[in-house]
Short mmCIF file of C-alpha atoms in Angstrom, two decimals:
data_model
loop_
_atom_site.label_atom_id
_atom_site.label_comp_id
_atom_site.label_asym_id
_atom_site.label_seq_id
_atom_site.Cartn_x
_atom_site.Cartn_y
_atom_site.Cartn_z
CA UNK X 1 -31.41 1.08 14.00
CA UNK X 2 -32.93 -2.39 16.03
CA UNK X 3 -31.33 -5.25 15.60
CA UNK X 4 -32.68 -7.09 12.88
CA UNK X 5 -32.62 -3.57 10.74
CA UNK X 6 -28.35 -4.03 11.90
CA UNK X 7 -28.25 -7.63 11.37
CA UNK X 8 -29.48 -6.95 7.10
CA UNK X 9 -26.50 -4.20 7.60
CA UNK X 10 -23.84 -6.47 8.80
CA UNK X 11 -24.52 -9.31 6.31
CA UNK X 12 -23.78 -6.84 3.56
CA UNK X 13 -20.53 -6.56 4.89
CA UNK X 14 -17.28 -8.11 5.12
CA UNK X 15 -15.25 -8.79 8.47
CA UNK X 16 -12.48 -6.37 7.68
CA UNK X 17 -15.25 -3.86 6.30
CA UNK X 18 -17.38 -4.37 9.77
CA UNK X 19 -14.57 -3.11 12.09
CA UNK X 20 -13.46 -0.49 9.57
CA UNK X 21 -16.92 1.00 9.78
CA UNK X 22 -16.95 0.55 13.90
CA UNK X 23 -13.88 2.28 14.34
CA UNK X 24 -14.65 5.02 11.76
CA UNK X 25 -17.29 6.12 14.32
CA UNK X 26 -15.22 7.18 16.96
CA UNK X 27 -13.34 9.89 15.32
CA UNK X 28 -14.29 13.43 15.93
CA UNK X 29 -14.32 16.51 13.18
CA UNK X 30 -10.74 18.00 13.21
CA UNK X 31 -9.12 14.27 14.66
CA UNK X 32 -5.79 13.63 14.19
CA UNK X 33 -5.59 10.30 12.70
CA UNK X 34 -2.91 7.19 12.09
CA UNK X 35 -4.00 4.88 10.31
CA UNK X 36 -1.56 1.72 10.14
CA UNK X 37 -1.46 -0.72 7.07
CA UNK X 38 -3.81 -3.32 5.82
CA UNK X 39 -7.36 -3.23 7.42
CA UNK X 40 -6.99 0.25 8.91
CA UNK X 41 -6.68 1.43 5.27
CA UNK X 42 -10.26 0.88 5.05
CA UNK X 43 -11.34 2.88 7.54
CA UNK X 44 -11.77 6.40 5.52
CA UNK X 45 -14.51 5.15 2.98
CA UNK X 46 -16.85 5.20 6.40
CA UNK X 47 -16.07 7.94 8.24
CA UNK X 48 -19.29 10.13 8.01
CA UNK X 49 -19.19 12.97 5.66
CA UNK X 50 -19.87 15.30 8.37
CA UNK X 51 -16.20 14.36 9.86
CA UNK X 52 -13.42 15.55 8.56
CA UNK X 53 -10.31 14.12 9.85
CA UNK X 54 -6.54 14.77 9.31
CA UNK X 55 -4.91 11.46 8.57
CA UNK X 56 -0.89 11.10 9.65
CA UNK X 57 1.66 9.38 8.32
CA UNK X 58 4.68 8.60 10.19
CA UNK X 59 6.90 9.98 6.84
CA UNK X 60 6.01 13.66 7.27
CA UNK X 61 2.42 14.25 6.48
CA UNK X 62 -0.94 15.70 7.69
CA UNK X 63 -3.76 15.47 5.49
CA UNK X 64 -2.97 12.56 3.26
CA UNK X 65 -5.84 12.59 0.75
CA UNK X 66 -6.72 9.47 -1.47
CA UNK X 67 -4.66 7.41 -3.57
CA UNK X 68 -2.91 9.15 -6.43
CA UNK X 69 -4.65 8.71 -9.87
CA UNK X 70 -2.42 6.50 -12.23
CA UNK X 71 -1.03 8.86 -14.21
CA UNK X 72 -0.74 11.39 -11.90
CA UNK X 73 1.44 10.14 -9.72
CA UNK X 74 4.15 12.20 -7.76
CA UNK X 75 7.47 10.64 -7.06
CA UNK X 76 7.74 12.81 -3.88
CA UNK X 77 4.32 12.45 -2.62
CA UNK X 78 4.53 8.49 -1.08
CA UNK X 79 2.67 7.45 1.97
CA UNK X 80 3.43 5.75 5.31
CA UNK X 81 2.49 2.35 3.41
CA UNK X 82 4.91 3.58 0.01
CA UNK X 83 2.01 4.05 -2.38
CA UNK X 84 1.83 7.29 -4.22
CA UNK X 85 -0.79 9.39 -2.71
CA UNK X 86 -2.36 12.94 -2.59
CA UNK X 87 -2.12 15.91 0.20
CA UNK X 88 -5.53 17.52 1.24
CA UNK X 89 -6.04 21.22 1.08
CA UNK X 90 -5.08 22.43 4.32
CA UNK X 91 -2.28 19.53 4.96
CA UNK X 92 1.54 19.85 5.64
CA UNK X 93 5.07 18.28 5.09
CA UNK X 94 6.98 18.19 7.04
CA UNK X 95 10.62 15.63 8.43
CA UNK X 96 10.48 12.62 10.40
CA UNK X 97 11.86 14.25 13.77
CA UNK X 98 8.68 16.84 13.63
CA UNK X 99 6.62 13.64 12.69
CA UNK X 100 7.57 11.55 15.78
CA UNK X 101 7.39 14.50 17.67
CA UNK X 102 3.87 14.58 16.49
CA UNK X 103 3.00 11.25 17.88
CA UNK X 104 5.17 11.07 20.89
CA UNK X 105 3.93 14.51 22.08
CA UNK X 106 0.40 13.38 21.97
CA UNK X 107 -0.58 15.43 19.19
CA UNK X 108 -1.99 12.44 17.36
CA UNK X 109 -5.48 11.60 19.05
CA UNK X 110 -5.77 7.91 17.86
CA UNK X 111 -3.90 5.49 15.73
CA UNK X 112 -5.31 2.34 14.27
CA UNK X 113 -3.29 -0.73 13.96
CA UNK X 114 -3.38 -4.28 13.54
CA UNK X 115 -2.68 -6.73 15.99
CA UNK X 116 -1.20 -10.21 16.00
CA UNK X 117 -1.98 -11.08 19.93
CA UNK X 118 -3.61 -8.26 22.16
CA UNK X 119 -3.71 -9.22 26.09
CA UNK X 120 -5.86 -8.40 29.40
CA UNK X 121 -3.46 -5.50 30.23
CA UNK X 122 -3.75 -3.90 26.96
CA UNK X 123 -0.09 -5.63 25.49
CA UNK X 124 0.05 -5.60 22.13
CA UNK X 125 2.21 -7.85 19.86
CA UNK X 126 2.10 -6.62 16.21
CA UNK X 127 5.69 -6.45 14.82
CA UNK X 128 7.38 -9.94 15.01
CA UNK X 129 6.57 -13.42 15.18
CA UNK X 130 9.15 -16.01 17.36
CA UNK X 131 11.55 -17.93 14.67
CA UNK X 132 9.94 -15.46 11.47
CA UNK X 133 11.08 -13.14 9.43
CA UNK X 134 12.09 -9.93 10.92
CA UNK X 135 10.74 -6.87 9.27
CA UNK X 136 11.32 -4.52 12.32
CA UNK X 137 9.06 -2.46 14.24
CA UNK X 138 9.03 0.80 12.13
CA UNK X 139 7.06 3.96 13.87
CA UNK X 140 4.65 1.06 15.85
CA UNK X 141 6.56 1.64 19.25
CA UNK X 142 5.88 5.59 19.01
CA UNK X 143 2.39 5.27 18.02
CA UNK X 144 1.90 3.16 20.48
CA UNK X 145 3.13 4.92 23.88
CA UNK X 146 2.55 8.59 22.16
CA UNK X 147 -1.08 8.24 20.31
CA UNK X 148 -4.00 9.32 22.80
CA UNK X 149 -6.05 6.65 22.16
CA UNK X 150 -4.58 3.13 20.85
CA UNK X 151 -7.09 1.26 18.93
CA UNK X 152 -6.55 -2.46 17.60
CA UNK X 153 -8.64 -3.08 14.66
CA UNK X 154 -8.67 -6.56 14.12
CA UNK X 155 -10.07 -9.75 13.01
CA UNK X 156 -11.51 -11.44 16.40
CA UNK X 157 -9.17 -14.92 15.48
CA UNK X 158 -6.08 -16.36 13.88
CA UNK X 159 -6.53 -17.47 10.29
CA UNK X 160 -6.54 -20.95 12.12
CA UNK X 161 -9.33 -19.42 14.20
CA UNK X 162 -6.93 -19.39 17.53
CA UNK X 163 -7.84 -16.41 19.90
CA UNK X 164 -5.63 -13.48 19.22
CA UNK X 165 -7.25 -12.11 22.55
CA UNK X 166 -5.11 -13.57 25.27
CA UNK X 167 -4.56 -13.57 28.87
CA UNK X 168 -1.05 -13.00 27.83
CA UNK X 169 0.17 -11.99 25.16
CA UNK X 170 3.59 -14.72 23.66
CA UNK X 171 4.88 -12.56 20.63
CA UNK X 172 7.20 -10.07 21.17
CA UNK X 173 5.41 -7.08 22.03
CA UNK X 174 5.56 -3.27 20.02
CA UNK X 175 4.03 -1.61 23.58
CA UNK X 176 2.81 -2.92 26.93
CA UNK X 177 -0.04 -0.95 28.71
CA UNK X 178 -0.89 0.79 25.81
CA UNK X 179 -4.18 -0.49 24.30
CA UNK X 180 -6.94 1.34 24.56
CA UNK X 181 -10.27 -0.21 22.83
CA UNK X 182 -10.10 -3.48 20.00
CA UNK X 183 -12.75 -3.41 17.50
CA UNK X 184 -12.97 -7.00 15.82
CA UNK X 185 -15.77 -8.05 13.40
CA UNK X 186 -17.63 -9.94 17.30
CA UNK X 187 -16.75 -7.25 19.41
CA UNK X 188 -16.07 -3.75 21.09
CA UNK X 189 -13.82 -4.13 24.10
CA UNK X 190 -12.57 -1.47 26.37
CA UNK X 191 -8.99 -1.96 28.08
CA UNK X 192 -10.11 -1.06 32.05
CA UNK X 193 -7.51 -1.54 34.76
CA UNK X 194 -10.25 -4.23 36.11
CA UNK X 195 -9.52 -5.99 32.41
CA UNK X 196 -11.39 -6.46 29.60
CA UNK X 197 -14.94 -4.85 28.87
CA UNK X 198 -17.45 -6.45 26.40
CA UNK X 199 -19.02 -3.05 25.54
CA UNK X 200 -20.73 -4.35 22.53
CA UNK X 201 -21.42 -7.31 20.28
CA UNK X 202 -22.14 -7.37 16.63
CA UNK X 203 -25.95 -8.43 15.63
CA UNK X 204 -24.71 -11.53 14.32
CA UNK X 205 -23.23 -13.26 17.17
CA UNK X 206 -23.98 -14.28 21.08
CA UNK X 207 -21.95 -13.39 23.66
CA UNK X 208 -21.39 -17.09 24.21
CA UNK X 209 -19.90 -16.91 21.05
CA UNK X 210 -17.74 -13.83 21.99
CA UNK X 211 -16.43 -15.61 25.16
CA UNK X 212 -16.06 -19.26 23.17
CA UNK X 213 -13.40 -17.00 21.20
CA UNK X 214 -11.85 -15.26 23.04
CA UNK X 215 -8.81 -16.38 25.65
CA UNK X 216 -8.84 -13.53 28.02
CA UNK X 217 -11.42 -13.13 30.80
CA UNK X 218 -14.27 -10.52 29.72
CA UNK X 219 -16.15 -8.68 32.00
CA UNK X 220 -19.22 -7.78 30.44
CA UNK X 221 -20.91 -4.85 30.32
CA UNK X 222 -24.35 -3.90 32.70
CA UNK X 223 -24.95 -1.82 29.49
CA UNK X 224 -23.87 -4.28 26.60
CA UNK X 225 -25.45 -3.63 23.18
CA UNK X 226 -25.71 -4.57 20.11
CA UNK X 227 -22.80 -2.76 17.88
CA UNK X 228 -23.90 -0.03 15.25
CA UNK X 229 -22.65 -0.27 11.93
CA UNK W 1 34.23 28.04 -1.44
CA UNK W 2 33.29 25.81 -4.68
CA UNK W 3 30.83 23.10 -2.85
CA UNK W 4 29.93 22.04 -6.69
CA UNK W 5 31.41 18.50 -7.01
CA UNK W 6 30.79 15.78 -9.49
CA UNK W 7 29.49 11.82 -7.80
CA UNK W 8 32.57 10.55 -8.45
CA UNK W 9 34.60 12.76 -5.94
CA UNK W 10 32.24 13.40 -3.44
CA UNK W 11 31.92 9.86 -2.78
CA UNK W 12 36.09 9.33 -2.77
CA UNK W 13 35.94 11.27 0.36
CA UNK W 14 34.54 8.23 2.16
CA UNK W 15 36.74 5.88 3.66
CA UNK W 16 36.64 2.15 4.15
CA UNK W 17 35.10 1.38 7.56
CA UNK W 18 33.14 4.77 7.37
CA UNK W 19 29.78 5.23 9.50
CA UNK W 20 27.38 6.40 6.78
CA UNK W 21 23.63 8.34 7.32
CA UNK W 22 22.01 7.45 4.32
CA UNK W 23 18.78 9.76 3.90
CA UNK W 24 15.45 8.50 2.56
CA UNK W 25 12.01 6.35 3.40
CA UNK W 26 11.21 3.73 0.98
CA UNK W 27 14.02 5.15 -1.41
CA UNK W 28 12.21 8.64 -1.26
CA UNK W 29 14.77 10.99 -0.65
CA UNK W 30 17.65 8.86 -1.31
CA UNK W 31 20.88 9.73 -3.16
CA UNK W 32 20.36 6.99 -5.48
CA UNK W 33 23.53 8.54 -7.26
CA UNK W 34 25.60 8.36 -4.37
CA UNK W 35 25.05 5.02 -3.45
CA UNK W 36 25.34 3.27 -6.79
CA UNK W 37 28.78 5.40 -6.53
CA UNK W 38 29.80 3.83 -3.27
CA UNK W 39 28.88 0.80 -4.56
CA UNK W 40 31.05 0.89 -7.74
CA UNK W 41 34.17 2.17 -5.96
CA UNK W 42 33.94 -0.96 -3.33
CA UNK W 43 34.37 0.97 -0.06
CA UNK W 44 34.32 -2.02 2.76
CA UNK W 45 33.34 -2.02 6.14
CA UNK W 46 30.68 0.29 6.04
CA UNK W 47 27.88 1.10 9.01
CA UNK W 48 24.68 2.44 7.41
CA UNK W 49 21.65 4.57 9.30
CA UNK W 50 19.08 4.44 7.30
CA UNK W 51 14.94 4.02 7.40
CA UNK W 52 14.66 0.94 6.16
CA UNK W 53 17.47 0.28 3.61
CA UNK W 54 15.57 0.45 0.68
CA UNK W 55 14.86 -2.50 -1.18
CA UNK W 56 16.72 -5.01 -3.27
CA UNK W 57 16.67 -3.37 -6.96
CA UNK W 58 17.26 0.28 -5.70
CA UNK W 59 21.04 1.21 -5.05
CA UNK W 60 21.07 1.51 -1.60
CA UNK W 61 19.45 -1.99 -1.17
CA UNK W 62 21.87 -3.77 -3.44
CA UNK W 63 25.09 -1.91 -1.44
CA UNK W 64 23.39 -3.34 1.81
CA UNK W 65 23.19 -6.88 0.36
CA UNK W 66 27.16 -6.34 -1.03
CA UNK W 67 28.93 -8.02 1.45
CA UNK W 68 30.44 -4.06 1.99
CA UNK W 69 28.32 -3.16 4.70
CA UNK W 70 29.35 -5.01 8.05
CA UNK W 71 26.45 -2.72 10.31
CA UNK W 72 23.19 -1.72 9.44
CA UNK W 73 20.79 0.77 11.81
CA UNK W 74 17.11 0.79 10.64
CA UNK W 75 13.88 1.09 12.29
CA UNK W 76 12.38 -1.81 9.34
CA UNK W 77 13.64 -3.82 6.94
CA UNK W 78 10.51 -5.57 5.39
CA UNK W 79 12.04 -5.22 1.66
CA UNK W 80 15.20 -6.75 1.99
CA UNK W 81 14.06 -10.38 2.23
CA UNK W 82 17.53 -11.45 2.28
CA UNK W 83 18.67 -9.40 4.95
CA UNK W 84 17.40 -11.84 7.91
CA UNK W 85 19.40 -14.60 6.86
CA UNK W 86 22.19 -12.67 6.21
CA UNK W 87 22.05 -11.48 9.75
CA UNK W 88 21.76 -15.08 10.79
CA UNK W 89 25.12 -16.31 8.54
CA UNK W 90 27.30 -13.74 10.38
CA UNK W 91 27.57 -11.58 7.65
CA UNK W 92 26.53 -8.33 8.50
CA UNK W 93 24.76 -6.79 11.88
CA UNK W 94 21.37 -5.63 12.22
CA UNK W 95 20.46 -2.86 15.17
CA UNK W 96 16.28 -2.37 14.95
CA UNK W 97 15.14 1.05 15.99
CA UNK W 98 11.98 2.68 17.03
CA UNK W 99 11.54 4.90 13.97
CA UNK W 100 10.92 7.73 16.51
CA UNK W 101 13.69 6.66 18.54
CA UNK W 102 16.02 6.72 15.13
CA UNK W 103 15.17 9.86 14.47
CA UNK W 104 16.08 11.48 17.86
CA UNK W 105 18.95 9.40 17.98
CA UNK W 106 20.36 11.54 14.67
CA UNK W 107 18.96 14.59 16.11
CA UNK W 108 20.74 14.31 19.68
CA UNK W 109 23.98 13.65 17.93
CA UNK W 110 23.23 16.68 15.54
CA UNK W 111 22.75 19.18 18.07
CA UNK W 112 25.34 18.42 21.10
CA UNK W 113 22.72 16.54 23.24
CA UNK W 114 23.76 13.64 25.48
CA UNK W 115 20.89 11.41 24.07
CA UNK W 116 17.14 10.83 23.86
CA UNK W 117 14.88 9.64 27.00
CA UNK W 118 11.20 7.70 25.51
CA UNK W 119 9.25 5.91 26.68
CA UNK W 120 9.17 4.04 23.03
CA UNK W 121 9.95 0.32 23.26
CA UNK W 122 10.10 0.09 27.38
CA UNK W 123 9.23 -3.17 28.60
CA UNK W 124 9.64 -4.59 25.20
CA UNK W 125 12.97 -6.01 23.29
CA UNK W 126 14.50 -2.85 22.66
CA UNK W 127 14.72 -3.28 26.64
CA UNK W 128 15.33 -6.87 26.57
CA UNK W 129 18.12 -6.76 24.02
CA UNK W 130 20.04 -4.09 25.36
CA UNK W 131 19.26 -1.15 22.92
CA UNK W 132 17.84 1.10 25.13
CA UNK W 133 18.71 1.25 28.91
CA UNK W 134 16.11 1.97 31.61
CA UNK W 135 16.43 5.44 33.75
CA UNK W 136 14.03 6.93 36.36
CA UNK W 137 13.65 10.23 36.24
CA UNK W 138 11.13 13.06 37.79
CA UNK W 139 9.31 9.74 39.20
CA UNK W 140 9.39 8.38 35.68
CA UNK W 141 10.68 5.53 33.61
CA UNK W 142 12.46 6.22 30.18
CA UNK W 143 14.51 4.18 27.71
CA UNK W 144 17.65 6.09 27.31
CA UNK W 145 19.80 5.52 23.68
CA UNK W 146 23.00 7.18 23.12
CA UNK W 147 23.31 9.84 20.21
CA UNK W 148 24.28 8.65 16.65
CA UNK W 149 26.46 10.45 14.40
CA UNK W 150 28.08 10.08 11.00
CA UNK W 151 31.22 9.98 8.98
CA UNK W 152 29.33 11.37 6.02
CA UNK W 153 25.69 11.84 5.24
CA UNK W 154 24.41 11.80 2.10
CA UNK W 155 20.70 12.63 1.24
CA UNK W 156 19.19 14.44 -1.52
CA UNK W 157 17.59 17.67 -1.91
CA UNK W 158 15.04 18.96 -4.23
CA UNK W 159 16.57 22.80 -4.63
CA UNK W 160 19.74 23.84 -3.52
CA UNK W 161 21.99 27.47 -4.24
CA UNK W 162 25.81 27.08 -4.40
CA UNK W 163 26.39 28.03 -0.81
CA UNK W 164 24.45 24.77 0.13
CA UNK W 165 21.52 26.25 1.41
CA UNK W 166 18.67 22.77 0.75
CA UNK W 167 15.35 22.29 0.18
CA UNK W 168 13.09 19.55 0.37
CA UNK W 169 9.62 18.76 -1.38
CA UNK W 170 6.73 16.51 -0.38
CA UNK W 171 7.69 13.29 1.59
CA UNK W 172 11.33 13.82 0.45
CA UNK W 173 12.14 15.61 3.93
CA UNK W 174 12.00 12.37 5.94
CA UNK W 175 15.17 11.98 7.72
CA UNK W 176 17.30 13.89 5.15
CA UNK W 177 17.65 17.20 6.93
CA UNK W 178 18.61 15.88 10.65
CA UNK W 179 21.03 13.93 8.69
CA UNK W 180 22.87 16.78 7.97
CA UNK W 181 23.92 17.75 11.30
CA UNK W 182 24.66 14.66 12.12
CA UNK W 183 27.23 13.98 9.49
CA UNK W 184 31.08 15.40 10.06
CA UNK W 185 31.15 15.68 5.75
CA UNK W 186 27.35 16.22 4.54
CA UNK W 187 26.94 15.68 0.49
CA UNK W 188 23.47 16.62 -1.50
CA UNK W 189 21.91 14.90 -4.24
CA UNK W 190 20.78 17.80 -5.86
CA UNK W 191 17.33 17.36 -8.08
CA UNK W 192 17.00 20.86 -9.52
CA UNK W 193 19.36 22.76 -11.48
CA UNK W 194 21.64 24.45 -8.48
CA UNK W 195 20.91 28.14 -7.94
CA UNK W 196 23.05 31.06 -6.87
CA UNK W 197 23.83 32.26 -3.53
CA UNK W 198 21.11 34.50 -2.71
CA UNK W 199 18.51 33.39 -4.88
CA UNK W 200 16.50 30.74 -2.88
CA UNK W 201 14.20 32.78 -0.55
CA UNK W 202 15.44 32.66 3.28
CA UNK W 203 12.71 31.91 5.12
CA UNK W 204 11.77 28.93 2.68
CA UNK W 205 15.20 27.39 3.53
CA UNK W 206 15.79 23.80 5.52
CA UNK W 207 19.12 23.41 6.06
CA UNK W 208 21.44 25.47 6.14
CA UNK W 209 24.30 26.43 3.49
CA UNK W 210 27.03 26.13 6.37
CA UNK W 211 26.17 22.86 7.32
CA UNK W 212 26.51 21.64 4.14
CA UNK W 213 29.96 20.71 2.58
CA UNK W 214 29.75 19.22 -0.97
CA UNK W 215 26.72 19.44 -3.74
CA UNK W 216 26.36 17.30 -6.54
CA UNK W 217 24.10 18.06 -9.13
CA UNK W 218 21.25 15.38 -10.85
CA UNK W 219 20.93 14.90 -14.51
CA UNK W 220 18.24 17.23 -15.51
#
């Protein structure tokens, strides 16, 4: 696809729909899959139908399928994010200690999550704001340190349109280190131990733009394109 | 040995001050039975392990928000809206877990280990505040936590026999069957109408009848 063919593409979608569809590229037939709540939800509506992955939830399953019907819901079938939901042929059940052993044993090869600030060295803070309400951090701290790759799927700003892409991050933070690659609706960035790498930009911005929105210092890439969606 | 008990004397055996494992994720796989029980014969002082404590219409939720719990341990809380501020007033204590690190926690204590090493929450507040304390080991850092164990668990099952043999369906497993060795007195909610010893197949079998002291059968 050139770039005006992927900038008709992108206008048909939203932001939360653009990095849904990035991210939904990188996973491989057979993956291993956590998908965390809100925006990563998304994410299985684009995953090619040659891919077949194996989506986790932190409760005790592999192979969650789609939503259940209404009226055909199962009290004991209830996903990571409590809504009723199905089991694909093939999947398991399984007890939370087996679960996190899952994830912390590196059996999971990517999880998906949100982020509220993400840093140069790959810190993520996506559990608690200073002075708000405390929710806890749930199975975020596993996912984080045990997942084999750690990918932040969010939108490039605050609602206030702040940078959530800092030199460092202020939040409280669910893992430090850990990040691995943040898809926002601008951007694909790669965590390197040199920092931050603009891999590619979405057909309807600039890399002026990018930078303009972003806190933390990006290198950019020799081989920057433009990102497929 | 008659395990077969009604809700109203398995839950006498619990004693003000207790340190109760509470089974269930998102009130899946809670012994919604058992805690509307505890809550109607007003044991104080309690300590609760638990996911995530429910939330505020579902038994377990409203015994949290009592003022008869004085500890709660849960890896998230984001249904009990009240539960913050309560923390803030004095009145009870909040200890956030890792869920993984929850988990393990009730396992170590379950099966005689000294604790759990991760690397789950290093260099984060479950440092900073304490929870977990930093070890270097094999040229690595962990967080280590201390085992947790239980006055008396209560979960439910989906199929149990007499002898206390459980089983568990779908997402219903969660924590319920580390619980269980966790817990010095271990009582099942028991969905299904409770078979003989001997009829549940072996090899299907979770926990195991020994481990289990009291049953209480569910409406069905």
């Amino acid at each position: 696809m050139n770039v005006s063919e992927q900038l008709t593409v992108v206008k048909t979608l939203s932001k939360k729909e653009k990095i849904a569809k990035r991210v939904a590229q990188m996973f491989r037939d057979g993956s291993l899959v956590n998908l965390g709540v809100g925006l990563p939800t998304l994410i299985p509506s684009f995953i090619p139908k040659e891919v077949e992955i194996w989506a986790h939830a932190e409760n005790g399953i592999v192979g969650v399928g789609p939503p259940a019907l209404k009226g055909e819901e199962d009290y004991l079938y209830v996903d990571a994010g409590n809504r009723f939901c199905t089991i694909k042929p093939g999947g398991s059940f399984f007890g939370s200690a087996t679960s996190f052993g899952l994830i912390r044993g590196g059996h999971v090869d990517f999880t998906v999550l949100g982020a509220m600030q993400v840093d140069e060295e790959g810190n993520l803070a996506n559990w608690m704001v200073p002075g708000g309400k405390m929710a806890g951090m749930g199975g975020a701290m596993d996912l984080v340190v045990g997942a084999k790759k750690v990918i932040v799927a969010s939108e490039h700003c605050t609602r206030d349109g702040s940078p959530k892409i800092l030199k460092k991050c202020t939040f409280p933070l669910t893992g430090a280190r850990v990040v691995d690659i943040i898809v926002t609706e601008l951007a694909y960035i790669e965590v390197t131990p040199e920092g931050l790498l603009l891999k590619e930009i979405s057909a309807d911005t600039t890399i002026d733009e990018v930078i303009s929105k972003t806190e933390a210092e990006l290198i950019i890439a020799d081989d920057i394109s433009v990102m497929n969606v | 040995m008659n395990k077969l008990t009604t809700v109203e004397e398995a839950v006498s055996i619990i004693k003000d001050g207790d340190t109760l494992m509470i089974g269930g994720f998102y009130t899946v796989g809670t012994p919604h039975d058992l805690a509307e029980e505890i809550i109607r014969q007003n044991k104080k002082d309690l300590t609760i392990i638990n996911n995530d404590g429910g939330n505020p219409d579902s038994p377990l939720g409203r015994l949290i928000y009592s003022g008869n719990v004085k500890k709660v341990i849960l890896s998230w809380c984001g249904y009990l809206n009240e539960l913050p501020d309560m923390v803030k007033s004095g009145k009870i204590e909040l200890e956030l877990n890792p869920q993984g690190t929850l988990i393990e926690r009730i396992r170590a204590g379950g099966f005689g280990l000294g604790g759990v090493l991760t690397k789950s929450g290093i260099n984060t507040i479950i440092e900073e505040a304490g929870y977990g304390k930093r070890v270097h080991l094999n040229g690595e850092d962990w967080l280590y936590h201390p085992p947790l164990k239980a006055d008396v668990t209560l979960i439910e099952a989906y199929k149990a026999d007499n002898f206390g043999n459980l089983l568990f369906r779908g997402t219903q497993r969660n924590f319920n069957d580390i619980m269980c060795y966790a817990g010095n007195i271990v009582i099942a909610s028991v969905k299904k109408p409770i078979k003989k010893k001997g009829e549940l197949a072996p090899d299907t079998i979770m926990v195991q009848g020994p481990v289990v002291d009291y049953l209480v059968q569910q409406e069905v």
